[in-house]
PDB file of C-alpha atoms in Angstrom:
ATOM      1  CA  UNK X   1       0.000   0.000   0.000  1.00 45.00           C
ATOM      2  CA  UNK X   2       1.233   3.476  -0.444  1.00 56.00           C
ATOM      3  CA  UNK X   3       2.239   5.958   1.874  1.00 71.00           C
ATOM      4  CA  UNK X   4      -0.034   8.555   2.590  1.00 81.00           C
ATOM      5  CA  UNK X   5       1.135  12.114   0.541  1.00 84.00           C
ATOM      6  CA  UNK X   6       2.810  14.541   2.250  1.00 86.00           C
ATOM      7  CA  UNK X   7       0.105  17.121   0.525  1.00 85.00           C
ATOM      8  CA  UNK X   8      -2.553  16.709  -1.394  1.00 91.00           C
ATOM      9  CA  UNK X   9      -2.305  15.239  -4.691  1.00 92.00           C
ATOM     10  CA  UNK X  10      -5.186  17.861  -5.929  1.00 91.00           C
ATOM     11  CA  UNK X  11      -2.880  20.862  -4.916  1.00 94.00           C
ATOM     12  CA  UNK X  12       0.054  19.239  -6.910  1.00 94.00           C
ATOM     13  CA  UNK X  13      -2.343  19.340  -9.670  1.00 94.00           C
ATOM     14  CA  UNK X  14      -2.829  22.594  -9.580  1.00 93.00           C
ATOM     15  CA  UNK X  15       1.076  23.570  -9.582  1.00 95.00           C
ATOM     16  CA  UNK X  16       1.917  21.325 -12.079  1.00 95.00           C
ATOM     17  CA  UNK X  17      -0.821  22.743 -14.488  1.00 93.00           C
ATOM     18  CA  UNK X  18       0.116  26.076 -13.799  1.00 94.00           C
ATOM     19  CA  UNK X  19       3.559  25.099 -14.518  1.00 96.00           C
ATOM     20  CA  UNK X  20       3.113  23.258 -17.902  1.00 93.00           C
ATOM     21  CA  UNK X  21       1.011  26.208 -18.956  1.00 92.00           C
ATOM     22  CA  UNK X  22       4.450  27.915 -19.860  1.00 94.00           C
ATOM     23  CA  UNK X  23       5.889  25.628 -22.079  1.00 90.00           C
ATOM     24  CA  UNK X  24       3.468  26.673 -25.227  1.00 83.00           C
ATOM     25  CA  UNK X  25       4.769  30.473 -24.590  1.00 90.00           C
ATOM     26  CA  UNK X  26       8.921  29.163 -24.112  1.00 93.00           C
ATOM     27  CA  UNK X  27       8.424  27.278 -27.576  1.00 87.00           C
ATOM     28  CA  UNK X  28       7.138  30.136 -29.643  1.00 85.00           C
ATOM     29  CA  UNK X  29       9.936  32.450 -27.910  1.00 92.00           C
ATOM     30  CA  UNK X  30      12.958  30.486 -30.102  1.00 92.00           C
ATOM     31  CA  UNK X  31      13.124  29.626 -33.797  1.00 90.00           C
ATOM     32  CA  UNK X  32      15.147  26.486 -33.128  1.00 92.00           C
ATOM     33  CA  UNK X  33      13.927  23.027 -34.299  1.00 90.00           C
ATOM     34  CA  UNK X  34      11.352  21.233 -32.563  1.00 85.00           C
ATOM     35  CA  UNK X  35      13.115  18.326 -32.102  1.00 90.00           C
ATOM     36  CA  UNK X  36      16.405  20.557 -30.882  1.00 95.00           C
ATOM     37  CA  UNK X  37      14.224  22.292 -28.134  1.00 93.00           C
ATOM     38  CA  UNK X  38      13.078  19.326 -26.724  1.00 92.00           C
ATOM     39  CA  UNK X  39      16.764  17.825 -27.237  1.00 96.00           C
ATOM     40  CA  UNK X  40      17.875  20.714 -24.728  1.00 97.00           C
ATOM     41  CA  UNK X  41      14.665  21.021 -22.412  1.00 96.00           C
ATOM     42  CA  UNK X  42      15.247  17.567 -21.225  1.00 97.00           C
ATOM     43  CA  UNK X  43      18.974  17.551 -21.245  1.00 98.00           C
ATOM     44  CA  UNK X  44      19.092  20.241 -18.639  1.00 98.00           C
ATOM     45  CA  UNK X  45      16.381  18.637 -16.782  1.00 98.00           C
ATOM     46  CA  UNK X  46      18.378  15.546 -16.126  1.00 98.00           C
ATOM     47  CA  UNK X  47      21.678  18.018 -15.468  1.00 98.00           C
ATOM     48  CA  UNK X  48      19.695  19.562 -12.911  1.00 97.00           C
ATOM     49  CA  UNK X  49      18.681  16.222 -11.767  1.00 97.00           C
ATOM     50  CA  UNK X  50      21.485  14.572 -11.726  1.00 97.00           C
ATOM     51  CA  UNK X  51      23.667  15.918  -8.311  1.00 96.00           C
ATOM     52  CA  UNK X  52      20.107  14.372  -6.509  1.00 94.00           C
ATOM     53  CA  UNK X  53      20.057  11.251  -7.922  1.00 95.00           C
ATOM     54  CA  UNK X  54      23.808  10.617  -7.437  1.00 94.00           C
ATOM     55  CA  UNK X  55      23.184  11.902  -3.758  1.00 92.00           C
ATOM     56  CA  UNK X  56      20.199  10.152  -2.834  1.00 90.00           C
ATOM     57  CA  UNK X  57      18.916   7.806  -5.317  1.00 92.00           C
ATOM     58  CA  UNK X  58      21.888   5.788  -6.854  1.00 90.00           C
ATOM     59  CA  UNK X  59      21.562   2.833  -5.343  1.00 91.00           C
ATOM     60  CA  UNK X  60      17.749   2.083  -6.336  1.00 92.00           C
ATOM     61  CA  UNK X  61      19.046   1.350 -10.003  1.00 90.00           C
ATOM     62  CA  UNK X  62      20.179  -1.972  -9.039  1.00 89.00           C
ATOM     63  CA  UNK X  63      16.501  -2.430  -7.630  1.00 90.00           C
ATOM     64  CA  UNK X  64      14.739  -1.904 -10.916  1.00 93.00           C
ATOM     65  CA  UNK X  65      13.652  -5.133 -12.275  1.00 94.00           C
ATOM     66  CA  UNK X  66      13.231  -5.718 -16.389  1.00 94.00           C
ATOM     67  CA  UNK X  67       9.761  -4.937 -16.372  1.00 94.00           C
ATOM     68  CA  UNK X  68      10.479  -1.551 -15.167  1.00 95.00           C
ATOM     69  CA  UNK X  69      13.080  -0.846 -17.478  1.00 96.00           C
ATOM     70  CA  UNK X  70      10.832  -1.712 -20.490  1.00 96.00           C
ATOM     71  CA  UNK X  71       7.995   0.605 -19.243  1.00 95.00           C
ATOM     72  CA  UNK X  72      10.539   3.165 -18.596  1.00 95.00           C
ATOM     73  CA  UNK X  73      12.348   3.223 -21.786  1.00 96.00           C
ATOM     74  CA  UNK X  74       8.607   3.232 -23.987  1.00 96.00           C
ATOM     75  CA  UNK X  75       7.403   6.036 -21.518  1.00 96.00           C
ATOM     76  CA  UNK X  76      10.442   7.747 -22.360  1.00 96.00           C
ATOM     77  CA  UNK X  77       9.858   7.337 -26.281  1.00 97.00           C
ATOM     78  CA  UNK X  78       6.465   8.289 -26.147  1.00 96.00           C
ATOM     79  CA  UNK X  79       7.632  11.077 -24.387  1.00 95.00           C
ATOM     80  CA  UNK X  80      10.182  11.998 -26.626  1.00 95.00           C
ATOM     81  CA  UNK X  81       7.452  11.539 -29.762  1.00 94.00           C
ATOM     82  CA  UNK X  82       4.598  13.758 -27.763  1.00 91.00           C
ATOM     83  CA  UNK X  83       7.010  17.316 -27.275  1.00 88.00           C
ATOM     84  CA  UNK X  84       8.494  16.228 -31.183  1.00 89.00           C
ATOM     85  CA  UNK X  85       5.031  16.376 -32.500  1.00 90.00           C
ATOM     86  CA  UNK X  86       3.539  19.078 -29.893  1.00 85.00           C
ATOM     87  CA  UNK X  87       6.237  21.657 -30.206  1.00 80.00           C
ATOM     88  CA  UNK X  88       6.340  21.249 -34.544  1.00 84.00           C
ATOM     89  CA  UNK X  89       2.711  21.761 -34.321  1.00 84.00           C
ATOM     90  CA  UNK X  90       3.412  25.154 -32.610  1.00 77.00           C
ATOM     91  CA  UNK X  91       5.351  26.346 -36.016  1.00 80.00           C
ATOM     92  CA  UNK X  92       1.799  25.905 -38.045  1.00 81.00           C
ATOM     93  CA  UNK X  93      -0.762  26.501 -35.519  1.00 76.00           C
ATOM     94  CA  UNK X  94      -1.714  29.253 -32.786  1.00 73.00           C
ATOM     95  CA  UNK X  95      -0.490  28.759 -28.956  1.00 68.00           C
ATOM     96  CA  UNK X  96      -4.306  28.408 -27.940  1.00 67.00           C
ATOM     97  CA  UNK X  97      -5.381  26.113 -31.074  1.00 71.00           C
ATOM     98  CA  UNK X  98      -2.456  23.595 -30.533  1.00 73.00           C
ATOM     99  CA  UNK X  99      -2.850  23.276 -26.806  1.00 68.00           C
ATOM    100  CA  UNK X 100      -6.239  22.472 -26.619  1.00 70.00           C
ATOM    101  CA  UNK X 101      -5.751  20.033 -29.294  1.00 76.00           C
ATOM    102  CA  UNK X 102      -2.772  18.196 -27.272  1.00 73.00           C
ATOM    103  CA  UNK X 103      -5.255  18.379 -23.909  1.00 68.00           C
ATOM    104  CA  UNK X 104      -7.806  16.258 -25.742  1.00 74.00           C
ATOM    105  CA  UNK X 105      -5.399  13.296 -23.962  1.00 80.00           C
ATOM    106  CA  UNK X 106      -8.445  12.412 -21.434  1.00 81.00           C
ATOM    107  CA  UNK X 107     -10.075  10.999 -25.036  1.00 80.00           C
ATOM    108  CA  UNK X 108      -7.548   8.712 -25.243  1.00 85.00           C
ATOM    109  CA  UNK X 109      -6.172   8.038 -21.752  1.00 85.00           C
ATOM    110  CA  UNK X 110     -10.315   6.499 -21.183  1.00 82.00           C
ATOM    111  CA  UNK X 111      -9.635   4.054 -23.429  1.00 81.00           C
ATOM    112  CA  UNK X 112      -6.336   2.920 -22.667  1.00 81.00           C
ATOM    113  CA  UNK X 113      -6.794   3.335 -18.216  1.00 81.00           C
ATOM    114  CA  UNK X 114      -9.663   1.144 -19.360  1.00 78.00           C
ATOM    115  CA  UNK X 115      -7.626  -2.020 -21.385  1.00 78.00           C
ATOM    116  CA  UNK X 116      -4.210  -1.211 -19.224  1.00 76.00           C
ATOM    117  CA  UNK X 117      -5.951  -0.701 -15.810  1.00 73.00           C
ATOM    118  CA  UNK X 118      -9.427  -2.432 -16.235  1.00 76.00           C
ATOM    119  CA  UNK X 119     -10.529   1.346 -15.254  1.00 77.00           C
ATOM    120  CA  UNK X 120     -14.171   2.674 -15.410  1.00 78.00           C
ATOM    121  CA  UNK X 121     -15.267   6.349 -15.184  1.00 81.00           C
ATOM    122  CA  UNK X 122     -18.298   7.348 -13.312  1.00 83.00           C
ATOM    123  CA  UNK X 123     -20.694   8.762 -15.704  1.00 85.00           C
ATOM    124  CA  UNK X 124     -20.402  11.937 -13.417  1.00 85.00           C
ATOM    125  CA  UNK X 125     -16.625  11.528 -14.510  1.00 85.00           C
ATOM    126  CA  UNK X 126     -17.419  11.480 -18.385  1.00 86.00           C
ATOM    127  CA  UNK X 127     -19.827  14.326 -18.202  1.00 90.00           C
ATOM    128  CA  UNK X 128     -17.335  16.405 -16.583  1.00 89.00           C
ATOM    129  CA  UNK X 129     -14.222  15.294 -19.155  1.00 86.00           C
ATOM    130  CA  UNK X 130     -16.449  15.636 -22.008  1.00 89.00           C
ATOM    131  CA  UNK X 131     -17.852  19.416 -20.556  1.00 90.00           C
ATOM    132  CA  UNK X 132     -14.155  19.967 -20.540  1.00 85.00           C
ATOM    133  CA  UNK X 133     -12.983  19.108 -23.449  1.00 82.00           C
ATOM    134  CA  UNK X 134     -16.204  20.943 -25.256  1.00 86.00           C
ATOM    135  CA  UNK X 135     -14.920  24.407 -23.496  1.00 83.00           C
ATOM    136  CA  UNK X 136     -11.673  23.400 -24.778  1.00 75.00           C
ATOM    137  CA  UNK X 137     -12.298  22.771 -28.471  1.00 75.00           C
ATOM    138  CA  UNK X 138     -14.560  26.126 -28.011  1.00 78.00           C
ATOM    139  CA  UNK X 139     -11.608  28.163 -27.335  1.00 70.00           C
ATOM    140  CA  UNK X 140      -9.814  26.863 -30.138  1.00 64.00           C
ATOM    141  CA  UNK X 141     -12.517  26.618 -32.578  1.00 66.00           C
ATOM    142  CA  UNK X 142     -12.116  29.483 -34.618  1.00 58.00           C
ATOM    143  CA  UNK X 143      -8.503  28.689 -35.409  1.00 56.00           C
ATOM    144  CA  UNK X 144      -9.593  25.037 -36.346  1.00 54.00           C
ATOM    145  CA  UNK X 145     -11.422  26.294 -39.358  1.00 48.00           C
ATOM    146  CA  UNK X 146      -8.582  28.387 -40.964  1.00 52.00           C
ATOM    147  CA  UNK X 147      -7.412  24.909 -42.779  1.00 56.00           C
ATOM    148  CA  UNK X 148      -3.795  24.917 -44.406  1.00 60.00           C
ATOM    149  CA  UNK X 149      -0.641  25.181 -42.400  1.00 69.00           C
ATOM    150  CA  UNK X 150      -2.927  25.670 -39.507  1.00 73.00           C
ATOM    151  CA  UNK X 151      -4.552  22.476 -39.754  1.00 76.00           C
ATOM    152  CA  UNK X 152      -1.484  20.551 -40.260  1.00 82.00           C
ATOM    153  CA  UNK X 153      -0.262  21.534 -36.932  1.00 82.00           C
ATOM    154  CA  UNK X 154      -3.808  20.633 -35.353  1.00 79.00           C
ATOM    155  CA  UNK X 155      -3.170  17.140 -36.705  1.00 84.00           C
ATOM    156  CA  UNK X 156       0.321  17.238 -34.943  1.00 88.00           C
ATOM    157  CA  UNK X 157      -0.751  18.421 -31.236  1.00 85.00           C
ATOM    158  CA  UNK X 158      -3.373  15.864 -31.661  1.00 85.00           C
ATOM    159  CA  UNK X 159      -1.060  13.220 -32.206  1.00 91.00           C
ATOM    160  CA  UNK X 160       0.677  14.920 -29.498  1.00 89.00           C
ATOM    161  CA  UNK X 161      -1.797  14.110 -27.513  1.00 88.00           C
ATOM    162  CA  UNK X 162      -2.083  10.213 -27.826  1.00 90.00           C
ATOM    163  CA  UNK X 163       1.842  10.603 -27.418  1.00 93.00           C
ATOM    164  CA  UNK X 164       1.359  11.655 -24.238  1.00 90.00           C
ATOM    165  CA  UNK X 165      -1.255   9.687 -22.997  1.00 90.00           C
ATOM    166  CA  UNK X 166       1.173   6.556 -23.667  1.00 91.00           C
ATOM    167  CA  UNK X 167       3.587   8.371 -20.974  1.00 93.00           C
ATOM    168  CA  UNK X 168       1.424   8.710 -18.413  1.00 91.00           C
ATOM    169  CA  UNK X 169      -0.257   4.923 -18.981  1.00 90.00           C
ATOM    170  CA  UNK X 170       2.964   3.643 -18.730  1.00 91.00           C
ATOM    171  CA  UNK X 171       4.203   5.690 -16.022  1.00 90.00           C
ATOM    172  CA  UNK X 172       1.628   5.130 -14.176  1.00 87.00           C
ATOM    173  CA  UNK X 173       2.298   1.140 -13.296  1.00 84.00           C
ATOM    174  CA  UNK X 174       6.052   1.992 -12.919  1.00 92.00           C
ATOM    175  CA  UNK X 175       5.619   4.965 -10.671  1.00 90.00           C
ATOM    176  CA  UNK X 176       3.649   2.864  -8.042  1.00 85.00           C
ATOM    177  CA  UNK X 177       7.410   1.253  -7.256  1.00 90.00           C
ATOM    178  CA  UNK X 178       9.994   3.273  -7.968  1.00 92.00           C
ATOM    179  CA  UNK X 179      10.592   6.586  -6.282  1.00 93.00           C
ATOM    180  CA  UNK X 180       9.778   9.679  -8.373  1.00 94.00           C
ATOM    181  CA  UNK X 181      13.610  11.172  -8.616  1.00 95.00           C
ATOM    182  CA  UNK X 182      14.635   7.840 -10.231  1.00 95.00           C
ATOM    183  CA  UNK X 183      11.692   7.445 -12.087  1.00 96.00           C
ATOM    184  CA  UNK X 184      12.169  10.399 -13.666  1.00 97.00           C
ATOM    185  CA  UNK X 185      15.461  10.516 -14.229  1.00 97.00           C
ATOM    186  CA  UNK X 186      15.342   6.969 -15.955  1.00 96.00           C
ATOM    187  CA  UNK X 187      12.340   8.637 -18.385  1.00 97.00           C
ATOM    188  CA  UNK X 188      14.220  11.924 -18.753  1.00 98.00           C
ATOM    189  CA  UNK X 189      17.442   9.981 -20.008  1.00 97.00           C
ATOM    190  CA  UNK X 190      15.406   7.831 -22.201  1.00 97.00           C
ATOM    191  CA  UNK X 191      13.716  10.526 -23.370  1.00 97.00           C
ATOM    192  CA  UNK X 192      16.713  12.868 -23.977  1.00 98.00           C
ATOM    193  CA  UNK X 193      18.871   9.678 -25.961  1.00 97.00           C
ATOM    194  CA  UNK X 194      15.285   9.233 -28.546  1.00 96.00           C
ATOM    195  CA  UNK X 195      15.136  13.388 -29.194  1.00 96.00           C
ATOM    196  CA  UNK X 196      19.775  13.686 -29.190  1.00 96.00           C
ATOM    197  CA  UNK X 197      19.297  10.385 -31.827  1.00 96.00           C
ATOM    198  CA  UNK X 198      16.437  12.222 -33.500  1.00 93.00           C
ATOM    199  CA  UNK X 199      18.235  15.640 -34.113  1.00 95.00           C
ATOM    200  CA  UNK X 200      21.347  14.107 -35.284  1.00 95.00           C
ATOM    201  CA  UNK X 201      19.396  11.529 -37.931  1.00 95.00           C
ATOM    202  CA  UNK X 202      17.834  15.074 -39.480  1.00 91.00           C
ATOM    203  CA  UNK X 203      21.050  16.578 -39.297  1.00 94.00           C
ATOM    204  CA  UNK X 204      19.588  19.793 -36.871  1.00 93.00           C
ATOM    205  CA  UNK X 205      22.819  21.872 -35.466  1.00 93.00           C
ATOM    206  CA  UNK X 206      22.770  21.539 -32.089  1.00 94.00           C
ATOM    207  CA  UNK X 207      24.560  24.795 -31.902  1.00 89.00           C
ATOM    208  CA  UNK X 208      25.230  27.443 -31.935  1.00 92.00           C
ATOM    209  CA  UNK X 209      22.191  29.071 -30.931  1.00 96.00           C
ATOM    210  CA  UNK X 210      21.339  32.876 -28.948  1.00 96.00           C
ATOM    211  CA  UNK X 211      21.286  33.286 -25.609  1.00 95.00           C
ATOM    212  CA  UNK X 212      17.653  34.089 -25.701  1.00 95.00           C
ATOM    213  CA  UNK X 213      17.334  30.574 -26.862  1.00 96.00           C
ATOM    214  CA  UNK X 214      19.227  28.769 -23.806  1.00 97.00           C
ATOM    215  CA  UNK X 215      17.590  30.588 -21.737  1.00 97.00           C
ATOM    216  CA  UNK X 216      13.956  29.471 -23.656  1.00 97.00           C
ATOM    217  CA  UNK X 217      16.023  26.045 -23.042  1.00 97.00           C
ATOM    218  CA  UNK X 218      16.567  25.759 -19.840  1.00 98.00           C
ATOM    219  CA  UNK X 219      13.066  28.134 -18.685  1.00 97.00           C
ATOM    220  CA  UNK X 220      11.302  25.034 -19.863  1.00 97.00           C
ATOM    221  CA  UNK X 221      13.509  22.284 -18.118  1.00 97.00           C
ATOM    222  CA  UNK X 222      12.947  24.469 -14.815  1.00 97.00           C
ATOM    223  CA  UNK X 223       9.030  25.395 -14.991  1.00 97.00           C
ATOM    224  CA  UNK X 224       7.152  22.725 -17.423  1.00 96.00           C
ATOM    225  CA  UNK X 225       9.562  19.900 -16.810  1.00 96.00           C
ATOM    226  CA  UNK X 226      10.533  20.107 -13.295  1.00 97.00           C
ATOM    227  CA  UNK X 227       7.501  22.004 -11.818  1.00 97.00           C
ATOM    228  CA  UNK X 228       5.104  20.834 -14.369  1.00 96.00           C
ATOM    229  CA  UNK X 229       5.973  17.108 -15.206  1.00 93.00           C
ATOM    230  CA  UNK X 230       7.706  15.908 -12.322  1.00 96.00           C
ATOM    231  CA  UNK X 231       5.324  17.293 -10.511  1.00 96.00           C
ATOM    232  CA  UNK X 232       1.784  15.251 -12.214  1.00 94.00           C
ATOM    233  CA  UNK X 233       4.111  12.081 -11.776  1.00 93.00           C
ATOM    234  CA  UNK X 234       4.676  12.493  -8.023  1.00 95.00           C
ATOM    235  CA  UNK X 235       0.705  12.980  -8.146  1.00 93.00           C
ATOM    236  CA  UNK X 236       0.288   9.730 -10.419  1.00 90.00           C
ATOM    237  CA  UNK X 237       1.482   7.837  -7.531  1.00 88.00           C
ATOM    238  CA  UNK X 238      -1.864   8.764  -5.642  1.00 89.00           C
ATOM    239  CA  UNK X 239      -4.257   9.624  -8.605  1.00 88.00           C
ATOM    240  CA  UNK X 240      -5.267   8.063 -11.754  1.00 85.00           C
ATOM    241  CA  UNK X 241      -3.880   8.859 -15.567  1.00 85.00           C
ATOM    242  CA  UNK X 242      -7.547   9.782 -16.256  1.00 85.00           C
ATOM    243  CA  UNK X 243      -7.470  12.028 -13.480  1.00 88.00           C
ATOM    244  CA  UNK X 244      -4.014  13.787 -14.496  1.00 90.00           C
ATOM    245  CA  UNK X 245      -5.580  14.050 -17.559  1.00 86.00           C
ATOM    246  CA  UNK X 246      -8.489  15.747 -16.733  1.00 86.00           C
ATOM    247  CA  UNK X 247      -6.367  18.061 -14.573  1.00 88.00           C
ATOM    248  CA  UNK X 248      -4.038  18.954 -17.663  1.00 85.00           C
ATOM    249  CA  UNK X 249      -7.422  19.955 -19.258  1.00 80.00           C
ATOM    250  CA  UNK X 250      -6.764  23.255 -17.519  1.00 84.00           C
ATOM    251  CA  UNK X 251      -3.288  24.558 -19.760  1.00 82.00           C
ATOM    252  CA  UNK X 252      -5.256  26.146 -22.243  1.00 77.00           C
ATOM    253  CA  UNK X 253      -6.283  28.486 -19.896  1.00 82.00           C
ATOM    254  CA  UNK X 254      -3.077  29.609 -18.623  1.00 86.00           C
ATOM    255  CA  UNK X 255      -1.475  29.327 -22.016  1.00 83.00           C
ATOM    256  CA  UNK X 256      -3.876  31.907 -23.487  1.00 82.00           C
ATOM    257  CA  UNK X 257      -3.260  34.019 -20.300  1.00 87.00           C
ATOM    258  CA  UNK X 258       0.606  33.984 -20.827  1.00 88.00           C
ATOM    259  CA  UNK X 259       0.216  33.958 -24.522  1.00 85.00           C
ATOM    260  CA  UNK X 260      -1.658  37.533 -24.052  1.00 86.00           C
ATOM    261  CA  UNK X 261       0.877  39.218 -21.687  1.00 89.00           C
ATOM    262  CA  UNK X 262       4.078  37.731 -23.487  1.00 87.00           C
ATOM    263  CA  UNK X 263       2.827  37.380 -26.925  1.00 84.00           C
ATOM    264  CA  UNK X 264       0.566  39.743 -27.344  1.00 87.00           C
ATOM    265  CA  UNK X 265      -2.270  37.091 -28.997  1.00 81.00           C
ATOM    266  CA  UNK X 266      -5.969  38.275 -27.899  1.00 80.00           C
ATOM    267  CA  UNK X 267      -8.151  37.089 -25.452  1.00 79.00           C
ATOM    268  CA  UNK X 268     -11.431  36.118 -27.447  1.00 78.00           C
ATOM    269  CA  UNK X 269     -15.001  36.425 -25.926  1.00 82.00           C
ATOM    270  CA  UNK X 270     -14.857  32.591 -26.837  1.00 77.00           C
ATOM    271  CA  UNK X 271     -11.822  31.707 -24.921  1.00 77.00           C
ATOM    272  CA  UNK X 272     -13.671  33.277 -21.793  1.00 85.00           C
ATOM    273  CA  UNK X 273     -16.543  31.284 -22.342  1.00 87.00           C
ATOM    274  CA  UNK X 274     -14.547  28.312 -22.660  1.00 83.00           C
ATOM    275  CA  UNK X 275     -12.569  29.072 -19.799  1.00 83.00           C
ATOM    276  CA  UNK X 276     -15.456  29.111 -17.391  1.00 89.00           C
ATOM    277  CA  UNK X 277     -16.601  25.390 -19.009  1.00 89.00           C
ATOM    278  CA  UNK X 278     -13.439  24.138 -18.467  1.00 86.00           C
ATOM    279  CA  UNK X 279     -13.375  25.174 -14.891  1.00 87.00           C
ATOM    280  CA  UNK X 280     -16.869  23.457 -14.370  1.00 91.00           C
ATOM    281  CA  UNK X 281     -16.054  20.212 -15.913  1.00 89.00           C
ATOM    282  CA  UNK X 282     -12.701  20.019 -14.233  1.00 88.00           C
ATOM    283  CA  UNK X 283     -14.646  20.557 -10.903  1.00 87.00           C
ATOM    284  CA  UNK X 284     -17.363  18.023 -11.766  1.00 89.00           C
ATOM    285  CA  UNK X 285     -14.837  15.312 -12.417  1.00 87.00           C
ATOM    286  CA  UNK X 286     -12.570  16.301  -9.589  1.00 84.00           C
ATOM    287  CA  UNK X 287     -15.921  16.268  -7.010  1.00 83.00           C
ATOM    288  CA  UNK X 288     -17.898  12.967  -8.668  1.00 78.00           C
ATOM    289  CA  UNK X 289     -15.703  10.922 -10.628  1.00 71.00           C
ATOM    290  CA  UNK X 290     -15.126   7.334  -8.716  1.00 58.00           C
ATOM    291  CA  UNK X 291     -12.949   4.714 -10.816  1.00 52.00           C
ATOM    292  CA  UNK X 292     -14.044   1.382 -10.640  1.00 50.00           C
ATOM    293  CA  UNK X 293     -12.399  -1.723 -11.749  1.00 46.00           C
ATOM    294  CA  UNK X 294     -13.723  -4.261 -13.584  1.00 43.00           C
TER     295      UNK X 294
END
């Protein structure tokens, strides 16, 4: 049995939304390659992560049986796909279009909690996702319909989205034994060898670049990685991948906020509307949802 949490798993939630929130506004702050930026936001993750594990945590890899190795390594690939495929999208799309289409992971995680986990949502539970996910395809509706380039990168933050949804599954099982420094740190390094293997395959110079652009770097290793990330898989521990999901339902919102103030992109009448039916379904799942095994 786990230990109880030494907070509540609901108030990391919050944080770690909050957090990941930032990552749409770092991306659209360099010009360097997708696969690059994810190359270096997970690179200085594991740098920063590193003097901790060797610390604390070093002598739990000899602990970590096959199975969790295999999990690991995929949840690091699919990790590695999902910011490949979410930050591209971010070169044809808006900030508020391509994360609500890479939120749309509760769609997916249902299905796959349900054949992984043998997990059932309370209909409460599905009427609050799918209120959710309505006020999230609101705010992003108008950009949907502008077709092109546009749509090309709504097709990539989708796939972004069943990317990450194959993270969290995975981490999910594996996070329920190992502690969340290694855990990380295994998925991180994974995660880091895929996008360094990636770059160097498409021949992407891996310097030099600004130093606007390490700091974009290493501003998303500190605040979507390490706040945002780490953060929702110290919470998986406690709460379900349908319930992360739910949770991560909520970026849009401060994505379009940030995107406003940094960016300069308006705040519609629709993403205010959307906003507030976010908000409720978030709340209705939060307050009714109780998973059931079959």
């Amino acid at each position: 049995m786990n230990k109880q949490p030494i907070f509540s798993p609901y108030l990391a939630l919050v944080i770690a939304t909050i957090a990941v929130s930032t990552s749409a506004i770092f991306v659209k702050l360099t010009d360097a390659p997708a696969g690059v930026i994810a190359t270096y936001r997970l690179l200085f993750t594991v740098l920063f992560m590193l003097p901790f594990v060797l610390w604390k945590h070093a002598h739990e890899i000899k602990n970590i049986c096959a199975r969790d190795w295999v999990f690991s390594a995929i949840a690091g690939v699919f990790l590695a796909l999902h910011f490949i495929l979410w930050f591209e999208s971010l070169n044809y799309t808006s900030v508020a279009s391509s994360v609500v289409l890479v939120t749309l992971q509760p769609l997916f995680s249902f299905v796959g909690a349900y054949f992984f986990f043998k997990e059932r949502v309370s209909l409460e539970g599905i009427i609050g996702c799918l209120l959710a996910v309505a006020g999230s395809v609101y705010i992003g509706w108008s950009d949907f319909r502008i077709g092109g380039t546009a749509l090309l990168g709504d097709i990539l933050a989708l796939l972004g989205a069943a990317t990450v949804t194959g993270y969290w599954l995975f981490g999910q099982s594996v996070r329920k034994r190992l502690s969340l420094m290694m855990y990380t740190f295994v998925v991180y390094t994974i995660s880091t060898s895929v996008l360094l293997a990636y770059d160097l395959s498409l021949g992407f110079a891996l310097y030099p670049y600004p130093g606007k652009d390490w700091l974009v770097f290493i501003g998303l290793a500190v605040f979507p990685t390490l706040l945002g990330h780490t953060v929702f898989n110290w919470a998986i521990k406690w709460l379900s991948v349908n319930t992360i999901s739910v949770a991560i339902l909520g970026e849009p919102i401060g994505a379009a906020i940030l995107a406003y103030f940094i960016l300069g992109e308006k705040i519609t009448a629709a993403q205010l509307i959307g906003t507030a039916v976010i908000i409720s379904g978030i709340y209705l799942f939060m307050r009714y949802n109780q998973p059931t095994a079959r």
